[in-house]
Short mmCIF file of C-alpha atoms in Angstrom, two decimals:
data_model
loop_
_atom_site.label_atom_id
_atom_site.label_comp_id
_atom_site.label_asym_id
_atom_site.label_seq_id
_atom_site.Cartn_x
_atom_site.Cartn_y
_atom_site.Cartn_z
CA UNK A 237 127.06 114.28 110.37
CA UNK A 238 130.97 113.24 109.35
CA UNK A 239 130.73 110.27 106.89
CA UNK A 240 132.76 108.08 108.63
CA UNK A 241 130.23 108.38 111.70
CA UNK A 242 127.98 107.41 108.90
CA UNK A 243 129.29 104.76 107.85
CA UNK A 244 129.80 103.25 111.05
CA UNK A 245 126.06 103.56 112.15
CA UNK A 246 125.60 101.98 108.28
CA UNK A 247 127.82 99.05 109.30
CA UNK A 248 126.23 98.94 113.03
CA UNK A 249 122.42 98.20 111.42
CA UNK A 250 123.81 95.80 108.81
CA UNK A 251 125.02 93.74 111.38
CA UNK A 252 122.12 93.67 113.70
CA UNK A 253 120.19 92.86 110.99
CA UNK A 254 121.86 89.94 109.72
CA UNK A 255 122.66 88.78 113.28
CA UNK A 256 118.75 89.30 113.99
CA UNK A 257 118.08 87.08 110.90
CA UNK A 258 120.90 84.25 112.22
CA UNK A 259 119.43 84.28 115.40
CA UNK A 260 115.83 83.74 113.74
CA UNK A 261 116.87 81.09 111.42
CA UNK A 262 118.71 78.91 114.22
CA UNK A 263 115.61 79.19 116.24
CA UNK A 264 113.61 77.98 113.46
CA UNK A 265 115.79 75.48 112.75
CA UNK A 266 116.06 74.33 116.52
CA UNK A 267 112.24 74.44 116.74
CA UNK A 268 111.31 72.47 113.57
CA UNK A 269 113.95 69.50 114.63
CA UNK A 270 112.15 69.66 118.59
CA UNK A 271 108.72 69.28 116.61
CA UNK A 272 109.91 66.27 115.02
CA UNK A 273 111.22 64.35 117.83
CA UNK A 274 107.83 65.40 119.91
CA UNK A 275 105.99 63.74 116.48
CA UNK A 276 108.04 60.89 116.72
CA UNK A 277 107.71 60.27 120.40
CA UNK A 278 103.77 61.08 119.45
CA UNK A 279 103.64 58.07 116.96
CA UNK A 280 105.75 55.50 119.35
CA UNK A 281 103.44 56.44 122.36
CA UNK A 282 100.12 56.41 120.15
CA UNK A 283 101.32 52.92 118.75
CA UNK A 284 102.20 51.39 122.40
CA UNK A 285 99.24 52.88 124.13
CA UNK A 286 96.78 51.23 121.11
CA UNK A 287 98.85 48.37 121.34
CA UNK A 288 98.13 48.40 125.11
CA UNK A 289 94.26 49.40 125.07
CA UNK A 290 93.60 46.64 122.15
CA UNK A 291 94.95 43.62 124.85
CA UNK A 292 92.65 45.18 127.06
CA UNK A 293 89.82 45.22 124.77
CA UNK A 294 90.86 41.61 123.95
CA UNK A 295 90.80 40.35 127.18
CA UNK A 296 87.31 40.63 128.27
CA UNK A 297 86.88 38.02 126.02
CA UNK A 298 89.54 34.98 126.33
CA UNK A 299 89.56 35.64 130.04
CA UNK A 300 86.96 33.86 132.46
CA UNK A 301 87.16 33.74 136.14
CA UNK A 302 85.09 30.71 137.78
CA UNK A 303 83.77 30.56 141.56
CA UNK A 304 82.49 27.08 143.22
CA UNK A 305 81.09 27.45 146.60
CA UNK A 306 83.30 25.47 149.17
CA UNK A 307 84.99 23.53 146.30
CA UNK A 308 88.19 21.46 147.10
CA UNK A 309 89.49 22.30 143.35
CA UNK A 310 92.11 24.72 143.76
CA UNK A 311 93.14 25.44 140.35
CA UNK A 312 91.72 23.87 137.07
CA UNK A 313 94.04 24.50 133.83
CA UNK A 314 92.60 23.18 130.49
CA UNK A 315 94.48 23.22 127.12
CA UNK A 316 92.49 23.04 124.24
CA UNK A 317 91.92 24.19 120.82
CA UNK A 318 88.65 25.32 119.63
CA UNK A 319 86.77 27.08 116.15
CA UNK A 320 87.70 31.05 117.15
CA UNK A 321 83.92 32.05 115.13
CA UNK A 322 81.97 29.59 117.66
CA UNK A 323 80.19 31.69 121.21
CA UNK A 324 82.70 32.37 123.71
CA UNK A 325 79.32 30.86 125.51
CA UNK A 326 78.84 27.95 124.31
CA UNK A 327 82.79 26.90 124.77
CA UNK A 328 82.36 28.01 128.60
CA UNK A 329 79.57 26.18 129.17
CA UNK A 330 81.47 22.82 127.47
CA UNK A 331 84.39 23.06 129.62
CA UNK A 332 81.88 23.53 132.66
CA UNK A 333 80.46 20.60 132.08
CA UNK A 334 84.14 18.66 132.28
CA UNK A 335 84.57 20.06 136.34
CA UNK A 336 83.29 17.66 138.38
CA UNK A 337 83.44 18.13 142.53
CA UNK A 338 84.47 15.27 144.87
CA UNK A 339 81.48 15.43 146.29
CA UNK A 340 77.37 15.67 144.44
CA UNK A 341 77.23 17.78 141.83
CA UNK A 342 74.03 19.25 143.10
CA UNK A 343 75.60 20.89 146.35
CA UNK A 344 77.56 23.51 144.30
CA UNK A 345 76.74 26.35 142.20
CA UNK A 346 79.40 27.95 139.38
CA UNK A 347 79.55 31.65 138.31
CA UNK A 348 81.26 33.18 135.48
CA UNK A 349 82.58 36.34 135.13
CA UNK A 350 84.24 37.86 132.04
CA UNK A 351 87.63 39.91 131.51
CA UNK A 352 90.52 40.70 134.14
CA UNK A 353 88.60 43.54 135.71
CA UNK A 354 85.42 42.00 136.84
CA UNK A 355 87.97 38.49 137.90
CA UNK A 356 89.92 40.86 140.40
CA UNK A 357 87.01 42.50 142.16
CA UNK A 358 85.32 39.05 142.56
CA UNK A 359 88.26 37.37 143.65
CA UNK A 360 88.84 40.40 146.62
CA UNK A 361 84.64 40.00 147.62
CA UNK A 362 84.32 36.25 147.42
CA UNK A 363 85.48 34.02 149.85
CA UNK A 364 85.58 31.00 148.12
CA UNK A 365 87.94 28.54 146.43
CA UNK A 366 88.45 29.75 142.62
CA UNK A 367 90.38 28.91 139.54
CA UNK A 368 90.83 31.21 136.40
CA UNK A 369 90.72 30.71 132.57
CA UNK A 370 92.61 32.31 130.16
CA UNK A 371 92.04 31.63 126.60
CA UNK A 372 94.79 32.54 124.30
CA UNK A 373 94.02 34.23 120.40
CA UNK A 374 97.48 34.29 118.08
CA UNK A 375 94.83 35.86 115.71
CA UNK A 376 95.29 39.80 115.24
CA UNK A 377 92.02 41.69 114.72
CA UNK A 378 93.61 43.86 112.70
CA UNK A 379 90.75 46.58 112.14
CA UNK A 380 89.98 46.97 116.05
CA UNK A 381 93.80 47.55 116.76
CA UNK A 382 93.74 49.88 113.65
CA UNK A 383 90.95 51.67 115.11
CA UNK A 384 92.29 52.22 118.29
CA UNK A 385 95.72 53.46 116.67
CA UNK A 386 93.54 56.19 114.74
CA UNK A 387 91.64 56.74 117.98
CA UNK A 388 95.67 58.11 119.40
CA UNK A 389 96.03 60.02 116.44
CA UNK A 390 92.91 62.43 115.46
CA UNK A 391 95.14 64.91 114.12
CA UNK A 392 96.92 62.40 111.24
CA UNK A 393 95.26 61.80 107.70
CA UNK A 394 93.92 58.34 108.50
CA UNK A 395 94.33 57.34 105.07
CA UNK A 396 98.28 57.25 105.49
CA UNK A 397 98.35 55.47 108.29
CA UNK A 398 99.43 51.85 108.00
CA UNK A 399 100.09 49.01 110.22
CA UNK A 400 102.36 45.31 109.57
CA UNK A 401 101.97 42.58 112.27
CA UNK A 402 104.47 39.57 112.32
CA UNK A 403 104.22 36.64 114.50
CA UNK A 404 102.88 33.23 112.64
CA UNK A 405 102.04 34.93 109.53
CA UNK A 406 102.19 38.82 108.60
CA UNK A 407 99.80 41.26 108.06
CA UNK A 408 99.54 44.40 106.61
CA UNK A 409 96.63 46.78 107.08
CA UNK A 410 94.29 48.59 105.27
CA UNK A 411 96.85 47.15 102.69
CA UNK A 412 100.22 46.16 102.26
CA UNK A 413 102.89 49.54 101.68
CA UNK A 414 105.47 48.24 98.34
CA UNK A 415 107.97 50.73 99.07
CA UNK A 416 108.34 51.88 102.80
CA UNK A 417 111.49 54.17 101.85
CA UNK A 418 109.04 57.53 102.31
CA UNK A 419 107.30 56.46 105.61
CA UNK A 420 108.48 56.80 109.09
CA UNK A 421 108.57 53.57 110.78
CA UNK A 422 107.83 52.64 114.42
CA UNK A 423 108.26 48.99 116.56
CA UNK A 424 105.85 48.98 119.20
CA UNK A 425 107.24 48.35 122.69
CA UNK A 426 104.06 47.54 124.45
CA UNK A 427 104.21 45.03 127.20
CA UNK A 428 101.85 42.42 125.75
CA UNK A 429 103.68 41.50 123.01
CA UNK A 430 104.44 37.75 122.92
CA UNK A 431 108.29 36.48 121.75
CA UNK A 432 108.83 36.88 118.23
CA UNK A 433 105.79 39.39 117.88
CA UNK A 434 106.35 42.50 115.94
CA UNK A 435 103.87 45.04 115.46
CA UNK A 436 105.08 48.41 113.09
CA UNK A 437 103.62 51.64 112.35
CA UNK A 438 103.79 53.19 108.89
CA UNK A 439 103.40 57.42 107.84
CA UNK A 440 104.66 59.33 105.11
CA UNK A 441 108.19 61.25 106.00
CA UNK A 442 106.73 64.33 104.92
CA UNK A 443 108.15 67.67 106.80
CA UNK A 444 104.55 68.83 105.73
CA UNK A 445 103.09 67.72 109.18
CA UNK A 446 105.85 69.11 111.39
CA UNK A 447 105.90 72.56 109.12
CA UNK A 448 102.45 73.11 110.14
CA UNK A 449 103.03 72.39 113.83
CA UNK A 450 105.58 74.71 113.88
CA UNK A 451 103.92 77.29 111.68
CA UNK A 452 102.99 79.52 114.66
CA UNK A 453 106.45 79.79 115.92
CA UNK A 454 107.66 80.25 112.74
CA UNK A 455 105.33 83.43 111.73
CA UNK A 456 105.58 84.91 115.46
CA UNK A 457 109.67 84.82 114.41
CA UNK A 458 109.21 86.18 110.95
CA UNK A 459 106.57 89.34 112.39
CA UNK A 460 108.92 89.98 114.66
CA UNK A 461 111.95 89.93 112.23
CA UNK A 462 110.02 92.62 109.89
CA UNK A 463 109.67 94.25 112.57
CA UNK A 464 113.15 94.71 113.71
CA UNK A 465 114.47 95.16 110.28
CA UNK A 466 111.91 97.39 109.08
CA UNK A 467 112.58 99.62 112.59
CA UNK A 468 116.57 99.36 111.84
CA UNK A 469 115.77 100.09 107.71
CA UNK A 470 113.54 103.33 108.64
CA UNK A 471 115.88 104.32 111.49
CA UNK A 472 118.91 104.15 108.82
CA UNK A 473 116.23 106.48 106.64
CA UNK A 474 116.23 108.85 109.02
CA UNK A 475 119.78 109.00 109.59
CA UNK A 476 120.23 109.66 105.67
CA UNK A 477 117.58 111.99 105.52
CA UNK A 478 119.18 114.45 108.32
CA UNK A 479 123.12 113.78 106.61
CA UNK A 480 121.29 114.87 103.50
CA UNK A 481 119.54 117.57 105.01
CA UNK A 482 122.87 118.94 106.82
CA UNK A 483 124.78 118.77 103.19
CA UNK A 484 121.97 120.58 101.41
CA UNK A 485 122.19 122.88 104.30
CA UNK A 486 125.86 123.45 104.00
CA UNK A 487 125.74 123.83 100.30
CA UNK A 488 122.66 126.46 100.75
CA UNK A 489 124.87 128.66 103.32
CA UNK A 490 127.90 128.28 100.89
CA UNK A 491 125.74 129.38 97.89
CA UNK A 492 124.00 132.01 99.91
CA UNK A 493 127.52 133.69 101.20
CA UNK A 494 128.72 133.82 97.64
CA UNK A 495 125.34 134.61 95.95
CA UNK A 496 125.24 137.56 98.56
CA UNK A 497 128.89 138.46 98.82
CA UNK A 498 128.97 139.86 95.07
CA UNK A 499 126.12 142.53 95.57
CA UNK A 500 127.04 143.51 98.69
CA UNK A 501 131.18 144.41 97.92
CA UNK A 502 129.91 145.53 94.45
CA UNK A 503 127.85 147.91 96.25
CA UNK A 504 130.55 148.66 99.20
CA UNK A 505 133.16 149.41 96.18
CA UNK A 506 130.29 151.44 94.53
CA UNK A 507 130.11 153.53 97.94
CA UNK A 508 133.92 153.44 98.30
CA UNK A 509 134.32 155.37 95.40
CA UNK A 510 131.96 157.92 96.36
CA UNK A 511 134.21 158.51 99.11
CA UNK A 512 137.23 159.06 97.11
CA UNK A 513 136.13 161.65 94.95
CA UNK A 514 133.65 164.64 95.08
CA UNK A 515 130.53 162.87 93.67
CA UNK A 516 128.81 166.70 93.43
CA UNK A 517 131.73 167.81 90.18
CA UNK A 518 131.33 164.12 88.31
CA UNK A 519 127.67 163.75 88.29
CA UNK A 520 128.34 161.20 85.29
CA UNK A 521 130.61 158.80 87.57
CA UNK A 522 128.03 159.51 90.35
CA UNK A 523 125.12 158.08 87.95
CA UNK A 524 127.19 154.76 87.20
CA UNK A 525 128.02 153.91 90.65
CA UNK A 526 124.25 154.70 91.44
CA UNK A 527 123.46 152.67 88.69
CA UNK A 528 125.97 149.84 89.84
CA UNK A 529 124.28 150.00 93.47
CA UNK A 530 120.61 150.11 92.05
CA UNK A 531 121.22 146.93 90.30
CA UNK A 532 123.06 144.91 92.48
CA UNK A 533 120.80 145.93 95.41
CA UNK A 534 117.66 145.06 93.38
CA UNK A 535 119.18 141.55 92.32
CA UNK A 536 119.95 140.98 96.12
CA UNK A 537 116.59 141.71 97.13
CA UNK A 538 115.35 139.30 94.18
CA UNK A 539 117.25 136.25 96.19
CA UNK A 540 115.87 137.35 99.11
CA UNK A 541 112.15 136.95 97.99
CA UNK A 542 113.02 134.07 95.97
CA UNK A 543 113.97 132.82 99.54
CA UNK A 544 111.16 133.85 101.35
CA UNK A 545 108.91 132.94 98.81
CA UNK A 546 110.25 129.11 98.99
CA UNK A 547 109.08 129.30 102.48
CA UNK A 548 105.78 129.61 101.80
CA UNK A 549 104.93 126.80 98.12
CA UNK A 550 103.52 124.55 100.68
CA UNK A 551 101.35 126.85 102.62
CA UNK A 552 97.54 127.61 101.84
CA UNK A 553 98.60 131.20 101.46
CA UNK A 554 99.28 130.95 98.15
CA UNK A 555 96.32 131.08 96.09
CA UNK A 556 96.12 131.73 92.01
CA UNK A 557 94.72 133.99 90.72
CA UNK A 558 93.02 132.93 87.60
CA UNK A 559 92.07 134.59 84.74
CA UNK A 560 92.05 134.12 80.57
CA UNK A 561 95.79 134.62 79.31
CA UNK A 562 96.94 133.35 75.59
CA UNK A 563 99.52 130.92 76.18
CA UNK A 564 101.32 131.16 72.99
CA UNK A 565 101.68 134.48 73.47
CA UNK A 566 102.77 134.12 77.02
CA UNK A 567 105.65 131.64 75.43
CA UNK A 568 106.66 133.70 72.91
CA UNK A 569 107.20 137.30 74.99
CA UNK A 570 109.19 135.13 77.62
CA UNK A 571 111.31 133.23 74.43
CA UNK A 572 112.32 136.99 73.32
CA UNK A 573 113.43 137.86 76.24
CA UNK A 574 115.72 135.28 77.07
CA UNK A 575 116.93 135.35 73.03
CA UNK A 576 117.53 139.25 73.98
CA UNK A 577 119.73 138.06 77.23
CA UNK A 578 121.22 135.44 76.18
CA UNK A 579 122.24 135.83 72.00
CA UNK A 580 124.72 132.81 71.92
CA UNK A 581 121.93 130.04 72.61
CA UNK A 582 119.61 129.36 70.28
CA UNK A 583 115.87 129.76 71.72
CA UNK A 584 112.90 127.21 69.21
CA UNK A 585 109.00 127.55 70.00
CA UNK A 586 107.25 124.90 68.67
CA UNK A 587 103.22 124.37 68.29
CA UNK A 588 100.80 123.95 65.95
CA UNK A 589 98.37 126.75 67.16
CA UNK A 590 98.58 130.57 66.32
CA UNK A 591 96.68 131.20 69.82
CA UNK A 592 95.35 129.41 72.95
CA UNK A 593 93.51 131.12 75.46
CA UNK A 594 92.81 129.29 78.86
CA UNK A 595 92.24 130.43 81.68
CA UNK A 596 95.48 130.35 84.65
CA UNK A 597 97.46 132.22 87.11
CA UNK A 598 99.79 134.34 84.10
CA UNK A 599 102.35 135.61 87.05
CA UNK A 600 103.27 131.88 88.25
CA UNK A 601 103.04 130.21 84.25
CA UNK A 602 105.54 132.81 83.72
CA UNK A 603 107.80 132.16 86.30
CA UNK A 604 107.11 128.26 85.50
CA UNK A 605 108.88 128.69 81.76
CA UNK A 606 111.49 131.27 83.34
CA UNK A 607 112.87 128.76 85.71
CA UNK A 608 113.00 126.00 83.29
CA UNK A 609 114.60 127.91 80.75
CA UNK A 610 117.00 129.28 83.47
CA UNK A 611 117.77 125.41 84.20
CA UNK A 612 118.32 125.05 80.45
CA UNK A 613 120.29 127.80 79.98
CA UNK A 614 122.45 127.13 83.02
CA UNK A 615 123.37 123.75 82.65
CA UNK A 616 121.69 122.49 79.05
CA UNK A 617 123.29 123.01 75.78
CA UNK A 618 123.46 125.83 73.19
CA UNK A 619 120.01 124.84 71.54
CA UNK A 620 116.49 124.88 73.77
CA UNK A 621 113.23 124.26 72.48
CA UNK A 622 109.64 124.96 74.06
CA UNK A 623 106.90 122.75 72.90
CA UNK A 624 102.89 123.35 73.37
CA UNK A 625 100.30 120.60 72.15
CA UNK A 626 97.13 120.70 72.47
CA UNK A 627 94.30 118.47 72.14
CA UNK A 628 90.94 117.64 73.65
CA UNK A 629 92.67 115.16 76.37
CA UNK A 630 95.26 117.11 77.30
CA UNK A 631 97.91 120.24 77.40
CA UNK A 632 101.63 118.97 77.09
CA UNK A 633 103.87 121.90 77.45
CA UNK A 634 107.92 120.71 77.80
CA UNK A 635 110.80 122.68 77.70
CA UNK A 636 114.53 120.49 75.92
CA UNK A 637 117.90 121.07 75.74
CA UNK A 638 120.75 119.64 74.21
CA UNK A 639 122.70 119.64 77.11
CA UNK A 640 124.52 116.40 79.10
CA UNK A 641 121.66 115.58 80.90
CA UNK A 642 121.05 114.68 84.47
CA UNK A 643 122.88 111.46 86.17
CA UNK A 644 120.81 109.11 87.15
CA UNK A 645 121.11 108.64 90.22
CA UNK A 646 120.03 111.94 90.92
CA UNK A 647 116.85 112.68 89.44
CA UNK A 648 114.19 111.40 91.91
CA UNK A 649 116.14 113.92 93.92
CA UNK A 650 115.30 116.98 91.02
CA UNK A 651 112.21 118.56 92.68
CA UNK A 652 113.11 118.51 96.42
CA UNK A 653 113.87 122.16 98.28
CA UNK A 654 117.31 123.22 97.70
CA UNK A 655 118.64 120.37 96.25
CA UNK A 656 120.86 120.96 93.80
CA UNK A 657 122.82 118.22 91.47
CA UNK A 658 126.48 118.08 93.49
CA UNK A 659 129.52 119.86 91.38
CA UNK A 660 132.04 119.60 94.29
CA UNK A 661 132.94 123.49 95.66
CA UNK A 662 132.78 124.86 92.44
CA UNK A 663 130.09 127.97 91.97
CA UNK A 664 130.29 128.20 88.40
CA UNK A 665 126.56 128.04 88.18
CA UNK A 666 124.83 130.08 90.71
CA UNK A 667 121.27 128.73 92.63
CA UNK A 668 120.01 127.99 95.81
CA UNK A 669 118.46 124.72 94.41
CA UNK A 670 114.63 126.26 94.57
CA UNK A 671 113.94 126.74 90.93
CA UNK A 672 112.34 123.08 90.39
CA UNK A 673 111.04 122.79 93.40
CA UNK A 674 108.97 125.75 93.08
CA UNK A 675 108.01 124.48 89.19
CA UNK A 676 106.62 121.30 90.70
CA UNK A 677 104.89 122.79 93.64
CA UNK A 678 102.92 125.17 91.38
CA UNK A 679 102.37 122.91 88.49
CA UNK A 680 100.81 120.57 91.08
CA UNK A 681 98.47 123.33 92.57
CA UNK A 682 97.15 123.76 88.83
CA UNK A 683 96.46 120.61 88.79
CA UNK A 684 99.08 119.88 86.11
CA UNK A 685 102.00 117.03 86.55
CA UNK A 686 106.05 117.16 85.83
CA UNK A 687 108.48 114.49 85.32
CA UNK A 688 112.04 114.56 83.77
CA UNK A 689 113.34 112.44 80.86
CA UNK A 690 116.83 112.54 79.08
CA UNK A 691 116.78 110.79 75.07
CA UNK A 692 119.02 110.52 72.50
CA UNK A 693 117.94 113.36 70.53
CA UNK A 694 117.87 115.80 73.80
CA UNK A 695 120.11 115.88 76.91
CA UNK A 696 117.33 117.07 79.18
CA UNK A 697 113.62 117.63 78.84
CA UNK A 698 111.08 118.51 81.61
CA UNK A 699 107.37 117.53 80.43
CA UNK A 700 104.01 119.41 82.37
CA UNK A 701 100.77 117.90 81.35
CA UNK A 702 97.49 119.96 82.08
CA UNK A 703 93.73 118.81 81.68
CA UNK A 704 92.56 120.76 78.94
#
């Protein structure tokens, strides 16, 4: 994949994401300022309805409807005052007593009936002249209109509800609020309210109460969020993951055309020469050029397996084969070889046992140390050290350099297949980016773990730890 395309599908998700998470956030916003006016319009229609159901309540009491049979009194208004704790009884049957009919008393009969409701259905069965009483409280019972307000509003902390009523005097209940500056505030509209009356409801401004009404909304939009994002975020994974894979791919070809190219015109120029000369009357040239062909044909068949044995680290094919080797002596044979090859680098074993012997696959601990000495020798410094300790916990076996160390922002990358730290199109160092890989993949299978570490007093050291 070309960067720029890249970059463009980089932009592309950026943008959905953050226009995913504008979109979210205006909803949010949009839905928590709708729950408020809903809670608003919830208080002022609680208050006027209680407001409403309390005059109700009220009037089956100061209202009193009375029938005389064939009576000539049309309507009978009387203005009085009266002691509100006295029977709503006894004062009917006083003002009874002050109706008296044109004609004997005796001749008529008087019923009462009680509240608005039972005065209309009377007044649409009875034929009969009638006149009505209405009795008129300027008292608020404060704790039955407070009870029907709480009545509207089950889901409200009753505690925090408060109520003020103004007309001749003003009260507050359950108590009188000093500072109202918190507390939303509603005026009752109801339709029984006499001139001059006020009635208010008081409840803490908190955005507490309209958070949790829009709660639902609000985690429905933040799962769905995640997942968009999180689909976008692991798509854009993917997308790296395949642009890596197609450089690592590249740079494997690359190294594989030049790893392979030398053997193979080292070998043509080898057979070239045979050609140009009778190889039968130089037998000594004839041995070189063997020689020459032998080796370079051997190390190209050496990259090949290395290849094809790549292929198969993650398979259950390969099994160890276990059996008791002396690991200091394993070290040591592999340190002289590499001192032998390579004369200008300085090659340190370090332990504090003349022998170990545990038991382990010799033919892959070998190749283990060769490859991370190769590393070491390819791209550390002039000085490597190998390091065995041993104690009843543990095996530590680590292999430093004084090298440059590792950038980074490369070294989670260290162990993957053929990844290889980038050094532009230069091949100064030769690999197929396997050597690690295969470390970590066997280290694991013997149960052992590897992790990388750069200090001040090494550029680069790779540390295995074994169970003992």
């Amino acid at each position: 994949m070309k960067e720029q395309n890249y970059r463009i599908i980089v932009w592309l998700v950026a943008t959905t994401i953050l226009l995913t998470i504008g979109v979210q956030v205006y909803w949010n916003i949009n839905n928590y300022r709708y729950n408020r006016e809903q809670f608003d319009k919830q208080l002022q229609l609680a208050l006027d309805n209680a407001f409403d159901g309390y005059y109700g309540e009220i009037s089956k009491e100061t209202n009193f409807a009375f029938f005389r049979e064939e009576a000539t009194v049309d309507t009978v208004i009387f203005k009085t005052k009266f002691d509100v704790n006295s029977k709503f009884n006894d004062i009917i049957n006083g003002i009874s007593k002050e109706i008296h009919p044109k004609e004997d008393s005796s001749e008529y009969s008087i019923e009462i009936f009680r509240g608005q409701q039972q005065m209309d259905s009377a007044f649409k069965m009875r034929k009969a002249k009638q006149f009505y009483l209405s009795i008129s409280i300027d008292t608020l019972k404060a704790d039955l209109l407070y009870a029907y307000i709480l009545k509207a509003l089950p889901n409200l902390k009753t505690k925090e509800i408060y109520i003020k009523h103004i007309y001749n005097d003003t009260i507050w209940y359950p108590k009188k609020l000093e500072n109202t500056n918190n507390f939303v505030q509603k005026r009752s509209k109801s339709g029984y309210l006499k001139q001059r009356e006020i009635l208010e409801l008081f409840y803490p401004n908190s955005p507490k109460q309209i958070f949790l009404s829009s709660l639902s909304g609000m985690l429905l939009s933040l799962v769905l969020t995640a997942l968009i994002i999180g689909s976008l975020l692991f798509l854009l994974k993917i997308i790296k993951a395949q642009k890596k894979a197609s450089e690592i791919k590249n740079d494997l070809i690359s190294n594989l055309t030049h790893e392979f190219k030398t053997p193979i015109a080292t070998v043509s120029a080898a057979l070239e020469s045979f050609g140009s000369f009778q190889a039968a009357n130089n037998p000594d040239k004839s041995a070189i050029y063997l020689d020459i062909s032998r080796k370079q044909l051997g190390k190209l068949n050496t990259m090949v397996e290395r290849l094809l044995e790549s292929a198969t680290l993650k398979t259950e094919s390969l099994a160890l084969q276990n059996e008791l080797v002396d690991w200091i002596a394993l070290i040591q044979n592999v340190l002289e070889k590499y001192q032998l090859q390579y004369p200008d680098k300085q090659f340190t074993f370090v332990t504090k046992h003349e022998a170990f012997n545990k038991k382990t696959d010799p033919f892959h601990l070998e190749n283990i140390i060769n490859n991370l000495l190769d590393n070491a020798v390819k791209y550390g410094g002039g000085q490597i050290e190998v390091d065995l300790q041993v104690d009843s916990n543990e095996i530590v076996l680590s292999v430093s350099d004084n090298g440059n160390g590792i950038p980074k922002k490369y070294r989670k990358e260290l162990f993957e297949q053929f990844f290889r730290v980038p050094s532009g199109n230069t091949h100064n160092v030769k690999g197929f980016g396997i050597g690690l890989f295969y470390v970590k993949t066997l280290v694991e299978k013997m149960g052992g773990t590897i992790r990388y570490e750069s200090g001040v007093n090494f550029g680069s050291q790779f540390i295995i730890r074994f169970q003992p």
